[in-house]
Coordinates of C-alpha atoms in Angstrom, one line a residue:
Chain A
X1 CA -47.7 33.0 -6.7
X2 CA -47.1 31.3 -10.1
X3 CA -43.1 31.7 -9.3
X4 CA -43.5 30.5 -6.1
X5 CA -45.4 27.4 -7.5
X6 CA -42.9 27.0 -10.0
X7 CA -40.1 27.1 -7.6
X8 CA -41.7 24.5 -5.3
X9 CA -42.0 21.6 -7.6
X10 CA -38.5 22.7 -9.0
X11 CA -36.9 22.0 -5.6
X12 CA -38.9 19.3 -5.0
X13 CA -37.5 17.5 -7.9
X14 CA -33.9 18.1 -5.9
X15 CA -35.5 16.1 -3.3
X16 CA -35.7 18.5 -0.6
X17 CA -38.3 18.6 2.0
X18 CA -38.6 22.0 2.0
X19 CA -39.6 24.3 -0.5
X20 CA -37.0 26.7 0.4
X21 CA -36.1 29.3 -2.0
X22 CA -33.2 30.6 -3.9
X23 CA -31.0 28.8 -6.6
X24 CA -29.7 25.0 -6.6
X25 CA -25.8 24.9 -6.6
X26 CA -24.1 21.9 -7.2
X27 CA -22.0 21.3 -4.5
X28 CA -19.2 18.4 -4.9
X29 CA -19.1 15.9 -1.6
X30 CA -15.7 14.4 -1.5
X31 CA -14.8 11.5 1.0
X32 CA -11.1 9.8 0.6
X33 CA -12.8 7.1 -1.6
X34 CA -15.7 8.6 -3.2
X35 CA -17.1 11.8 -4.9
X36 CA -20.6 12.9 -5.8
X37 CA -22.1 16.1 -6.7
X38 CA -25.2 17.1 -4.7
X39 CA -27.5 19.7 -5.8
X40 CA -29.0 21.9 -2.9
X41 CA -30.3 25.0 -2.1
X42 CA -28.0 28.1 -1.6
X43 CA -29.5 29.2 1.5
X44 CA -30.3 25.4 2.7
X45 CA -28.6 24.5 6.4
X46 CA -25.8 22.1 6.7
X47 CA -28.5 19.6 8.4
X48 CA -30.6 19.6 4.7
X49 CA -27.4 19.2 3.0
X50 CA -26.6 16.4 5.3
X51 CA -30.1 15.0 4.6
X52 CA -29.1 14.6 1.0
X53 CA -25.6 13.5 1.3
X54 CA -26.8 10.5 4.0
X55 CA -29.3 9.6 1.1
X56 CA -27.0 9.7 -1.7
X57 CA -24.1 8.0 0.4
X58 CA -26.2 5.6 2.5
X59 CA -25.3 6.6 5.7
X60 CA -26.5 7.8 8.6
X61 CA -26.8 11.6 9.0
X62 CA -24.8 11.4 12.4
X63 CA -22.4 9.5 11.2
X64 CA -21.6 12.3 8.4
X65 CA -19.1 14.9 9.1
X66 CA -18.5 17.7 6.6
X67 CA -15.4 19.9 6.5
X68 CA -15.0 22.8 4.0
X69 CA -12.2 25.0 3.9
X70 CA -10.6 23.5 6.9
X71 CA -13.7 23.8 9.1
X72 CA -16.2 21.5 10.4
X73 CA -19.6 22.2 9.6
X74 CA -21.8 22.3 12.3
X75 CA -25.6 21.1 11.9
X76 CA -27.0 24.3 13.1
X77 CA -25.0 26.3 10.0
X78 CA -26.0 27.2 6.8
X79 CA -24.0 26.7 3.8
X80 CA -24.1 30.2 2.8
X81 CA -22.4 31.4 6.2
X82 CA -19.6 29.1 5.1
X83 CA -19.3 30.5 1.8
X84 CA -20.1 27.3 -0.2
X85 CA -21.1 28.2 -3.6
X86 CA -21.6 26.2 -6.8
X87 CA -19.2 24.3 -8.0
X88 CA -16.9 24.2 -4.7
X89 CA -16.2 21.2 -2.6
X90 CA -16.9 20.0 0.3
X91 CA -15.4 16.8 2.1
X92 CA -16.9 14.0 3.7
X93 CA -15.5 11.9 6.6
X94 CA -18.2 9.0 7.3
X95 CA -17.7 8.0 10.9
X96 CA -19.3 5.2 12.5
X97 CA -20.0 5.0 16.4
X98 CA -17.2 2.6 16.7
X99 CA -14.5 5.0 15.7
X100 CA -15.1 7.7 17.6
X101 CA -14.4 5.6 20.6
X102 CA -10.9 4.9 21.3
X103 CA -10.2 1.5 19.7
X104 CA -8.5 0.3 22.4
X105 CA -11.5 0.6 24.7
X106 CA -13.4 -1.1 22.0
X107 CA -11.0 -4.0 22.1
X108 CA -10.7 -4.3 25.7
X109 CA -14.5 -5.1 25.4
X110 CA -14.3 -7.4 22.9
X111 CA -11.3 -9.0 24.5
X112 CA -13.4 -9.7 27.8
X113 CA -16.4 -11.1 25.4
X114 CA -14.2 -13.8 23.6
X115 CA -12.3 -14.6 26.8
X116 CA -15.6 -15.4 28.3
X117 CA -17.0 -17.3 25.3
X118 CA -14.1 -19.4 24.0
X119 CA -16.3 -21.9 22.6
X120 CA -19.0 -20.4 21.0
X121 CA -19.5 -20.7 17.2
X122 CA -16.1 -18.6 16.0
X123 CA -18.4 -16.7 14.0
X124 CA -20.5 -15.3 16.4
X125 CA -17.6 -15.1 18.7
X126 CA -15.7 -13.0 15.6
X127 CA -18.9 -11.4 15.8
X128 CA -18.9 -10.1 19.1
X129 CA -15.4 -9.1 19.0
X130 CA -16.2 -6.5 16.0
X131 CA -18.8 -4.5 17.1
X132 CA -20.5 -5.2 14.1
X133 CA -21.0 -8.6 12.5
X134 CA -22.3 -9.1 8.8
X135 CA -24.7 -11.7 8.9
X136 CA -22.7 -13.9 6.7
X137 CA -19.4 -13.9 7.8
X138 CA -17.0 -16.4 6.8
X139 CA -15.5 -18.0 10.0
X140 CA -12.1 -16.8 9.0
X141 CA -9.1 -17.2 11.2
X142 CA -8.1 -13.6 10.8
X143 CA -12.0 -12.4 11.5
X144 CA -11.2 -11.2 14.6
X145 CA -8.4 -9.4 13.5
X146 CA -10.3 -8.1 10.5
X147 CA -12.8 -7.0 12.9
X148 CA -10.7 -5.3 15.1
X149 CA -8.7 -3.7 12.5
X150 CA -11.7 -3.2 9.9
X151 CA -12.6 -0.6 12.4
X152 CA -10.1 1.3 10.7
X153 CA -11.4 0.5 7.3
X154 CA -14.9 1.7 8.6
X155 CA -14.0 5.1 7.7
X156 CA -14.3 4.3 4.0
X157 CA -18.0 3.9 4.2
X158 CA -17.8 0.6 2.9
X159 CA -20.3 -1.6 4.4
X160 CA -18.8 -4.5 3.2
X161 CA -17.1 -6.2 5.9
X162 CA -15.3 -9.6 3.7
X163 CA -13.6 -6.9 1.6
X164 CA -12.5 -5.1 5.0
X165 CA -11.3 -7.9 6.6
X166 CA -9.6 -9.1 3.2
X167 CA -8.0 -6.1 2.8
X168 CA -7.3 -5.5 6.5
X169 CA -5.4 -9.3 6.2
X170 CA -3.4 -8.3 3.1
X171 CA -2.2 -5.1 4.7
X172 CA -1.8 -7.3 7.7
X173 CA 0.4 -9.3 6.2
X174 CA 2.3 -7.1 4.2
X175 CA 3.1 -5.2 6.8
X176 CA 5.1 -6.7 9.4
X177 CA 4.8 -3.6 12.1
X178 CA 1.0 -3.8 11.9
X179 CA 1.3 -7.4 12.3
X180 CA 3.1 -6.8 15.6
X181 CA 0.8 -4.4 16.5
X182 CA -2.1 -6.6 16.3
X183 CA -0.3 -9.2 18.0
X184 CA 0.3 -7.0 21.0
X185 CA -3.5 -6.6 21.0
X186 CA -4.5 -8.4 24.2
X187 CA -7.7 -9.6 22.3
X188 CA -5.5 -11.2 19.8
X189 CA -3.4 -12.7 22.3
X190 CA -6.3 -13.8 24.2
X191 CA -7.7 -15.5 20.9
X192 CA -4.5 -16.9 20.2
X193 CA -3.8 -18.7 23.3
X194 CA -7.1 -20.4 23.2
X195 CA -6.1 -23.7 21.1
X196 CA -9.7 -24.6 20.9
X197 CA -11.0 -21.4 19.7
X198 CA -8.3 -21.6 17.0
X199 CA -9.1 -25.0 16.1
X200 CA -12.8 -23.8 15.6
X201 CA -12.0 -21.1 13.7
X202 CA -10.0 -23.1 11.1
X203 CA -12.4 -25.7 11.3
X204 CA -15.5 -23.6 10.7
X205 CA -13.9 -22.7 7.4
X206 CA -16.0 -24.9 5.0
X207 CA -12.8 -25.4 2.8
X208 CA -10.7 -26.4 5.3
X209 CA -13.4 -28.8 6.3
X210 CA -13.5 -30.3 2.9
X211 CA -9.4 -30.1 2.9
X212 CA -9.6 -32.3 6.0
X213 CA -12.0 -34.9 4.7
X214 CA -9.9 -35.7 2.0
X215 CA -6.7 -35.4 4.3
X216 CA -7.3 -36.7 8.0
X217 CA -3.9 -35.9 8.6
X218 CA -4.6 -32.1 8.6
X219 CA -6.9 -33.0 11.3
X220 CA -4.5 -34.5 13.1
X221 CA -2.5 -31.9 12.8
X222 CA -5.1 -29.4 14.2
X223 CA -5.9 -31.7 17.2
X224 CA -2.6 -31.9 18.0
X225 CA -2.5 -29.2 21.1
X226 CA 0.8 -29.0 21.1
X227 CA 1.2 -28.2 17.5
X228 CA -1.7 -26.0 17.6
X229 CA 0.3 -24.2 20.5
X230 CA 3.2 -23.8 18.4
X231 CA 1.6 -22.4 15.3
X232 CA -0.3 -20.0 17.4
X233 CA 3.0 -18.9 18.8
X234 CA 4.3 -18.5 15.7
X235 CA 1.7 -16.6 14.6
X236 CA 2.2 -14.1 17.3
X237 CA 5.8 -13.9 17.2
X238 CA 7.3 -12.8 14.0
X239 CA 10.7 -13.2 15.1
X240 CA 9.7 -17.0 16.3
X241 CA 8.1 -17.6 13.1
X242 CA 11.5 -16.5 11.5
X243 CA 13.2 -18.5 13.5
X244 CA 11.0 -21.7 12.9
X245 CA 11.1 -21.0 9.2
X246 CA 14.7 -21.5 9.9
X247 CA 15.1 -24.5 11.7
X248 CA 12.6 -26.1 8.9
X249 CA 14.5 -25.2 6.2
X250 CA 17.7 -26.9 8.0
X251 CA 15.7 -29.7 8.7
X252 CA 14.0 -29.8 5.0
X253 CA 17.7 -29.8 3.5
X254 CA 19.2 -32.6 6.1
X255 CA 16.2 -34.5 4.6
X256 CA 17.6 -34.9 1.3
X257 CA 21.0 -36.7 2.5
X258 CA 19.0 -39.2 4.6
X259 CA 19.1 -42.5 2.4
X260 CA 15.3 -43.2 3.0
X261 CA 14.4 -40.3 3.5
X262 CA 13.8 -39.7 -0.2
X263 CA 11.9 -42.2 -1.1
X264 CA 10.1 -41.6 2.0
X265 CA 9.5 -38.2 0.9
X266 CA 8.3 -39.0 -2.9
X267 CA 5.7 -41.6 -1.3
X268 CA 4.4 -38.9 0.8
X269 CA 4.3 -36.6 -1.7
X270 CA 2.5 -38.6 -4.3
X271 CA 0.1 -39.8 -1.5
X272 CA -0.5 -36.4 -0.2
X273 CA -0.1 -34.6 -3.1
X274 CA -3.0 -35.0 -5.2
X275 CA -5.7 -34.2 -2.6
X276 CA -3.4 -31.6 -1.1
X277 CA -3.6 -29.8 -4.5
X278 CA -6.8 -30.2 -5.1
X279 CA -7.7 -28.9 -1.7
X280 CA -5.6 -26.3 -1.8
X281 CA -6.5 -25.1 -5.1
X282 CA -10.2 -25.3 -4.1
X283 CA -9.2 -23.4 -1.0
X284 CA -7.0 -20.5 -2.8
X285 CA -9.7 -20.5 -6.0
X286 CA -8.7 -21.7 -9.1
X287 CA -5.0 -20.7 -10.2
X288 CA -5.2 -17.6 -8.0
X289 CA -1.0 -17.8 -8.3
X290 CA -0.9 -17.6 -12.0
X291 CA -2.8 -14.2 -11.5
X292 CA -0.9 -13.3 -8.4
X293 CA 2.0 -14.2 -10.7
X294 CA 1.2 -11.0 -12.9
X295 CA 1.2 -8.8 -9.8
X296 CA 4.9 -7.8 -8.8
X297 CA 5.0 -6.9 -5.2
X298 CA 8.1 -7.8 -4.7
X299 CA 9.8 -4.3 -4.8
X300 CA 7.8 -1.9 -2.7
X301 CA 6.4 -3.7 -0.1
X302 CA 8.2 -4.8 3.5
X303 CA 9.2 -8.4 3.5
X304 CA 7.4 -10.5 5.9
X305 CA 10.3 -11.1 7.8
X306 CA 12.0 -7.7 8.4
X307 CA 15.5 -8.2 7.8
X308 CA 14.8 -9.1 3.9
X309 CA 15.1 -7.0 1.2
X310 CA 12.4 -6.6 -1.3
X311 CA 12.2 -10.4 -3.0
X312 CA 12.1 -11.0 -6.2
X313 CA 8.6 -12.2 -7.6
X314 CA 8.7 -16.0 -8.4
X315 CA 5.1 -15.9 -9.5
X316 CA 6.0 -14.2 -12.6
X317 CA 8.9 -14.3 -14.8
X318 CA 11.0 -15.0 -12.0
X319 CA 13.5 -12.3 -12.0
X320 CA 15.6 -14.2 -9.1
X321 CA 17.1 -10.5 -8.6
X322 CA 18.4 -11.4 -5.2
X323 CA 19.3 -14.9 -4.9
X324 CA 22.6 -14.5 -3.5
X325 CA 21.5 -12.5 -0.4
X326 CA 19.1 -14.8 0.3
X327 CA 21.2 -18.0 -0.4
X328 CA 24.0 -16.2 1.8
X329 CA 21.3 -15.6 4.5
X330 CA 19.9 -18.9 4.1
X331 CA 23.0 -21.3 3.9
X332 CA 24.5 -19.2 7.0
X333 CA 22.2 -20.9 9.1
X334 CA 22.6 -24.3 8.0
X335 CA 23.4 -26.5 10.7
X336 CA 22.2 -29.9 11.6
X337 CA 18.9 -30.7 13.6
X338 CA 17.8 -34.2 13.9
X339 CA 16.0 -35.0 10.9
X340 CA 13.0 -36.8 11.8
X341 CA 12.2 -39.2 9.0
X342 CA 8.9 -38.7 7.4
X343 CA 6.3 -41.1 7.6
X344 CA 2.6 -40.9 5.8
X345 CA 0.8 -40.9 8.9
X346 CA 2.7 -38.0 10.2
X347 CA 2.3 -35.5 7.5
X348 CA 4.2 -33.2 8.9
X349 CA 6.5 -35.3 8.9
X350 CA 9.3 -33.4 10.4
X351 CA 8.6 -32.0 13.4
X352 CA 7.2 -28.6 12.0
X353 CA 9.6 -27.1 14.7
X354 CA 12.4 -28.1 12.6
X355 CA 11.5 -28.0 9.3
X356 CA 12.3 -26.3 5.8
X357 CA 14.2 -23.4 7.5
X358 CA 16.4 -22.2 4.4
X359 CA 13.1 -22.3 2.1
X360 CA 11.2 -20.5 4.0
X361 CA 14.0 -17.9 3.9
X362 CA 14.5 -17.9 0.4
X363 CA 13.0 -14.9 -1.6
X364 CA 10.7 -17.3 -3.5
X365 CA 9.2 -18.4 -0.6
X366 CA 8.8 -14.9 1.0
X367 CA 7.0 -13.8 -1.8
X368 CA 5.3 -16.9 -2.0
X369 CA 3.7 -16.1 1.4
X370 CA 3.3 -12.8 0.9
X371 CA 1.2 -13.7 -2.1
X372 CA -0.4 -16.8 -0.5
X373 CA -1.4 -14.3 2.1
X374 CA -3.1 -11.9 0.2
X375 CA -5.7 -14.5 -0.2
X376 CA -7.7 -13.9 3.1
X377 CA -8.7 -17.2 3.9
X378 CA -6.7 -19.0 6.5
X379 CA -3.8 -17.5 6.3
X380 CA -1.3 -17.7 9.1
X381 CA -2.7 -21.2 10.7
X382 CA -2.9 -23.0 7.4
X383 CA 0.3 -21.8 6.2
X384 CA 2.2 -24.1 8.2
X385 CA 0.9 -27.1 7.2
X386 CA 0.0 -27.1 3.4
X387 CA 3.6 -25.3 3.0
X388 CA 5.7 -28.1 4.6
X389 CA 3.7 -30.5 2.6
X390 CA 4.5 -28.5 -0.6
X391 CA 8.0 -28.4 0.6
X392 CA 8.4 -31.9 1.3
X393 CA 6.3 -32.4 -2.3
X394 CA 8.6 -30.4 -4.4
X395 CA 11.7 -32.1 -2.6
X396 CA 10.3 -35.5 -3.3
X397 CA 9.6 -34.8 -7.2
X398 CA 12.8 -33.2 -8.2
X399 CA 15.4 -36.0 -7.9
X400 CA 17.8 -33.5 -9.5
X401 CA 17.5 -31.5 -6.2
X402 CA 18.9 -34.4 -4.2
X403 CA 21.8 -34.4 -6.4
X404 CA 22.6 -31.2 -6.7
X405 CA 22.2 -30.3 -3.2
X406 CA 24.9 -32.7 -1.9
X407 CA 27.1 -32.0 -5.1
X408 CA 27.1 -28.2 -4.5
X409 CA 26.5 -28.0 -1.1
X410 CA 30.4 -26.5 -0.2
X411 CA 29.0 -23.6 -2.4
X412 CA 26.4 -21.1 -1.1
X413 CA 25.1 -20.5 -4.8
X414 CA 24.3 -24.4 -4.4
X415 CA 22.2 -24.5 -1.7
X416 CA 20.5 -21.6 -2.8
X417 CA 20.5 -22.6 -6.2
X418 CA 18.2 -26.0 -5.0
X419 CA 16.3 -23.8 -2.9
X420 CA 15.3 -21.8 -5.8
X421 CA 14.5 -24.6 -7.6
X422 CA 12.6 -26.0 -5.2
X423 CA 10.4 -22.9 -5.4
X424 CA 10.2 -22.5 -8.7
X425 CA 8.7 -26.1 -8.6
X426 CA 6.5 -25.6 -6.2
X427 CA 5.3 -22.3 -7.8
X428 CA 5.1 -23.8 -10.9
X429 CA 3.1 -27.0 -9.5
X430 CA 0.2 -24.3 -8.0
X431 CA 0.5 -21.9 -10.9
X432 CA 0.4 -24.8 -13.3
X433 CA -2.8 -26.1 -11.5
X434 CA -1.2 -28.7 -9.0
X435 CA -2.8 -32.1 -9.2
X436 CA 0.0 -34.2 -9.8
X437 CA 1.2 -32.1 -13.0
X438 CA 4.5 -30.7 -11.4
X439 CA 6.8 -33.3 -12.0
X440 CA 5.7 -34.4 -15.6
X441 CA 6.5 -30.8 -16.9
X442 CA 8.8 -30.7 -19.4
X443 CA 11.9 -28.9 -18.5
X444 CA 11.4 -26.5 -21.6
X445 CA 7.8 -25.9 -20.1
X446 CA 8.8 -25.2 -16.6
X447 CA 11.5 -22.7 -17.6
X448 CA 9.8 -21.1 -20.2
X449 CA 9.8 -17.7 -18.6
X450 CA 13.5 -18.1 -17.6
X451 CA 14.2 -18.8 -21.0
X452 CA 12.3 -15.9 -22.5
X453 CA 14.4 -13.6 -20.0
X454 CA 17.8 -15.1 -20.9
X455 CA 17.0 -14.4 -24.6
X456 CA 15.9 -11.4 -24.0
X457 CA 19.3 -10.6 -22.2
X458 CA 20.9 -11.8 -25.4
X459 CA 21.6 -15.3 -24.5
X460 CA 20.2 -16.4 -27.9
X461 CA 21.5 -20.1 -27.9
X462 CA 18.0 -21.4 -26.5
X463 CA 19.9 -25.0 -26.2
X464 CA 22.3 -23.8 -23.8
X465 CA 20.1 -21.8 -21.7
X466 CA 17.7 -24.9 -21.4
X467 CA 20.6 -27.0 -20.3
X468 CA 22.2 -24.1 -18.4
X469 CA 18.6 -24.0 -16.7
X470 CA 18.2 -27.3 -16.1
X471 CA 21.4 -27.8 -14.6
X472 CA 20.6 -24.8 -12.1
X473 CA 17.4 -25.8 -11.7
X474 CA 15.7 -22.5 -13.0
X475 CA 18.2 -20.1 -11.1
X476 CA 18.6 -17.5 -13.9
X477 CA 21.6 -16.0 -12.1
X478 CA 23.3 -19.1 -11.5
X479 CA 22.5 -20.1 -15.1
X480 CA 24.0 -17.2 -16.7
X481 CA 27.1 -18.0 -14.8
X482 CA 26.9 -21.0 -16.5
X483 CA 26.3 -19.8 -19.7
X484 CA 28.9 -17.1 -19.5
X485 CA 31.5 -19.6 -18.0
X486 CA 31.2 -21.9 -21.3
X487 CA 31.6 -19.3 -23.3
X488 CA 35.4 -18.3 -24.2
X489 CA 34.7 -14.6 -23.2
Chain B
X1 CA -1.6 23.9 -9.1
X2 CA 2.5 24.9 -9.3
X3 CA 3.3 28.0 -8.1
X4 CA 6.1 29.6 -9.9
X5 CA 9.4 30.1 -8.8
X6 CA 9.8 33.8 -9.3
X7 CA 8.2 35.7 -6.5
X8 CA 4.5 35.7 -6.6
X9 CA 3.2 38.6 -4.4
X10 CA 2.2 37.2 -1.1
X11 CA -1.7 38.2 -1.1
X12 CA -2.0 36.8 -4.6
X13 CA -0.4 33.8 -3.5
X14 CA -2.6 33.3 -0.6
X15 CA -5.9 34.3 -2.6
X16 CA -5.0 31.3 -4.9
X17 CA -4.7 28.9 -1.9
X18 CA -8.1 30.0 -0.8
X19 CA -9.8 29.3 -3.8
X20 CA -8.0 25.9 -4.0
X21 CA -9.0 24.8 -0.5
X22 CA -12.6 25.9 -1.4
X23 CA -12.5 23.7 -4.3
X24 CA -11.0 21.0 -2.7
X25 CA -8.3 20.1 -5.0
X26 CA -6.2 17.3 -3.9
X27 CA -7.1 14.1 -2.6
X28 CA -9.6 15.2 -0.1
X29 CA -7.8 14.3 2.8
X30 CA -7.1 17.8 4.1
X31 CA -9.1 20.8 3.7
X32 CA -7.8 24.2 4.4
X33 CA -9.5 27.7 4.5
X34 CA -9.3 31.0 6.1
X35 CA -10.0 31.1 9.4
X36 CA -12.1 34.1 9.2
X37 CA -13.8 35.3 6.1
X38 CA -13.4 38.7 6.6
X39 CA -9.7 38.4 7.4
X40 CA -8.4 40.5 4.5
X41 CA -4.5 40.0 5.5
X42 CA -5.0 36.2 5.2
X43 CA -3.0 35.2 7.9
X44 CA -5.0 33.2 9.8
X45 CA -6.4 29.6 8.0
X46 CA -7.6 26.8 9.6
X47 CA -6.7 23.4 8.2
X48 CA -8.2 19.7 8.5
X49 CA -6.6 16.5 8.2
X50 CA -8.7 13.8 7.8
X51 CA -6.2 11.0 9.5
X52 CA -5.0 8.1 7.6
X53 CA -7.4 5.3 7.8
X54 CA -7.4 2.6 5.3
X55 CA -4.2 2.6 4.2
X56 CA -2.6 0.9 7.0
X57 CA -4.1 0.5 10.4
X58 CA -2.9 3.7 12.3
X59 CA -3.6 5.0 15.6
X60 CA -5.1 8.0 13.6
X61 CA -7.9 6.2 12.3
X62 CA -10.3 8.1 10.6
X63 CA -10.0 11.0 13.2
X64 CA -10.2 14.3 12.2
X65 CA -7.5 17.2 13.3
X66 CA -7.7 20.3 13.3
X67 CA -5.1 23.1 12.8
X68 CA -4.5 26.7 13.0
X69 CA -2.0 27.7 10.2
X70 CA -0.5 30.9 10.3
X71 CA 1.1 32.6 7.3
X72 CA 3.1 35.8 8.3
X73 CA 3.8 38.7 6.4
X74 CA 6.6 37.0 5.0
X75 CA 4.9 34.2 3.3
X76 CA 5.6 32.4 0.9
X77 CA 9.3 33.2 1.2
X78 CA 8.9 32.4 5.2
X79 CA 7.3 28.9 6.2
X80 CA 4.1 29.2 8.1
X81 CA 3.7 28.6 11.6
X82 CA 1.5 25.7 12.3
X83 CA -0.2 24.5 15.3
X84 CA -2.8 21.5 16.2
X85 CA -5.8 22.4 17.8
X86 CA -6.9 18.6 18.0
X87 CA -4.8 16.7 20.5
X88 CA -2.3 14.5 18.6
X89 CA 0.9 12.4 19.6
X90 CA 3.3 12.5 17.1
X91 CA 7.1 13.4 16.7
X92 CA 7.6 17.1 16.4
X93 CA 4.3 18.2 17.5
X94 CA 4.4 20.0 21.2
X95 CA 2.3 17.8 23.4
X96 CA 0.9 20.5 25.6
X97 CA 0.2 23.0 23.4
X98 CA 0.1 21.4 19.8
X99 CA 2.7 23.9 18.3
X100 CA 4.2 22.0 15.3
X101 CA 8.0 22.2 15.3
X102 CA 9.2 23.7 12.5
X103 CA 12.9 22.1 12.8
X104 CA 11.4 18.8 13.1
X105 CA 9.1 18.9 10.2
X106 CA 11.2 18.8 7.3
X107 CA 9.2 20.7 4.7
X108 CA 9.1 23.7 7.3
X109 CA 12.7 23.1 7.9
X110 CA 13.4 23.6 4.4
X111 CA 10.7 25.6 3.2
X112 CA 10.6 27.0 -0.3
X113 CA 8.3 29.3 -1.7
X114 CA 6.9 26.5 -3.8
X115 CA 5.8 25.1 -1.1
X116 CA 1.6 25.7 0.2
X117 CA -0.6 25.1 3.0
X118 CA -2.1 22.1 1.2
X119 CA 1.5 20.7 1.1
X120 CA 2.4 21.1 4.5
X121 CA -1.1 19.5 5.8
X122 CA -0.1 16.6 3.5
X123 CA 3.0 16.2 4.4
X124 CA 1.9 16.1 8.3
X125 CA -0.4 13.6 7.3
X126 CA 1.9 11.8 5.3
X127 CA 4.1 11.8 8.9
X128 CA 1.2 10.2 10.5
X129 CA 1.7 7.5 8.4
X130 CA 5.4 7.1 9.0
X131 CA 7.0 4.1 10.9
X132 CA 7.5 5.9 14.0
X133 CA 4.4 7.8 14.2
X134 CA 2.2 5.2 13.8
X135 CA 2.9 3.5 16.6
X136 CA 2.2 6.0 19.2
X137 CA -0.6 6.1 21.1
X138 CA -3.2 8.4 20.4
X139 CA -5.2 10.7 23.1
X140 CA -8.8 10.2 23.0
X141 CA -10.8 11.6 20.1
X142 CA -12.2 15.2 20.2
X143 CA -9.6 16.5 22.7
X144 CA -8.1 20.0 22.1
X145 CA -5.2 22.1 23.3
X146 CA -6.4 24.3 25.9
X147 CA -4.3 27.3 24.1

């Protein structure tokens, strides 16, 4: 009796409702994400084990699937039946109801819902597209995607939808195939083909609203259905996105050669840059780019446009390892398209369909894109707008660019250089905290990292390095060539 | 747990693998064990693969795939035969009975005696994440092959 009595409190200490006898064993429960050690009676049933697990992992019992030694543990079994002993590991998969049904059926349902309520509040729409909607869901453009694709992430057991969505978007951006997969999803296409919906989603983002307040032009952009449609088409079709980027680059490079264009750009720059950057900064968080600069993601990830190789990371010490390739690719596509005169009232200035083509194809731009898209907010659609502006701003702010471009246009390196320079300037503007600071940085500051690289490579003449860098606009490879060319050997 | 290159007797190897399977070595995405605990020949094994989920959006999200692995008498010199029990749509897997084609799965085709059941399962899982397989539509969850 005493023994029994002693055994019971012993068992109760382990939170088991039954006063089952038997020794307590420690079993490790492992999920793909997580690992916990659970103490349970040796002769407990799988159900009891699951109770304990559901407490520990904060999941419902019927969401739990236990696997041991390649077999699924059914509720009616006992642990000893499967030979689960002290110190062994059981695998756990936390399912949710949505996951068990095929994701396509879920999305079709969701697609119907969203189709029937295009004008509802974006967050509730987004909420209905996913089968579960967290109460405070940032009405993110990709909220819908996040929910859909987030179903995949639900298995992680993470209850944090934001996190899921962010991850999903990150992956989305970095994986063109996944992107196209998602794009193919009828729900997505549905959403995207509804400009009102898209606009609402964009506008519902508070940062976006701020941005718009400061910059009425943005709201112009958003309100222009043609533009919205175009942007959505873009987002929907990565190939088309490339196309447009190319066009943009082309037009942008044409911009420089327009006599008055430069000044106009510069004007625009000053008018728009300040609010743009401060707004953008808020949107993207303070100095996210310096943080991003630390990550080197250029090597491994597939680039956003499929036919590019991994691009150098312009944020960090600009390696610019593949400038010539991209330069070749971009200049190959240089052709004239009517350069629309930019004007302040039309901030996109140039018809977005014909802007800044080569820029977007340059390695910096793409890495930029990738990294920007790391940030979950308003990725795709916002990309068009702020980007084109900053393009133009970079152009405007760097007089060297203009002189250099026509001067060196015959050589592909030249254009590439200009673009690189642009890229880096833009990047530095962001990284340096933007806000009108870009053009005031001395060349030395701007090229600090390049200088470091050059000296690491053995070019110890800092002055010469600096000169070369200024001349090439920060393009390390071109600078090296310059330096080598100037030396007798 | 690396298996040495000199020839380890089959049963020793399989016992080691059994223990490993029970201890849950590896990343928690595959599990394996004897189909029948009384099987003294250690021939028939069941395996489980937890479909790749959050790495990228795949059609295998979070599904659990059940397999049968048969280690013949010449294992580990000869590759085991693997068969999916849960229905799956993947290159190299026979659509009607779930047998894994040893010639199309690289590690089965180029089997080495240092490979193990765990490695086979992990490799199959990795293949689920490959570009070509990721796009394939998957049959509704929970279906199994009839044989």
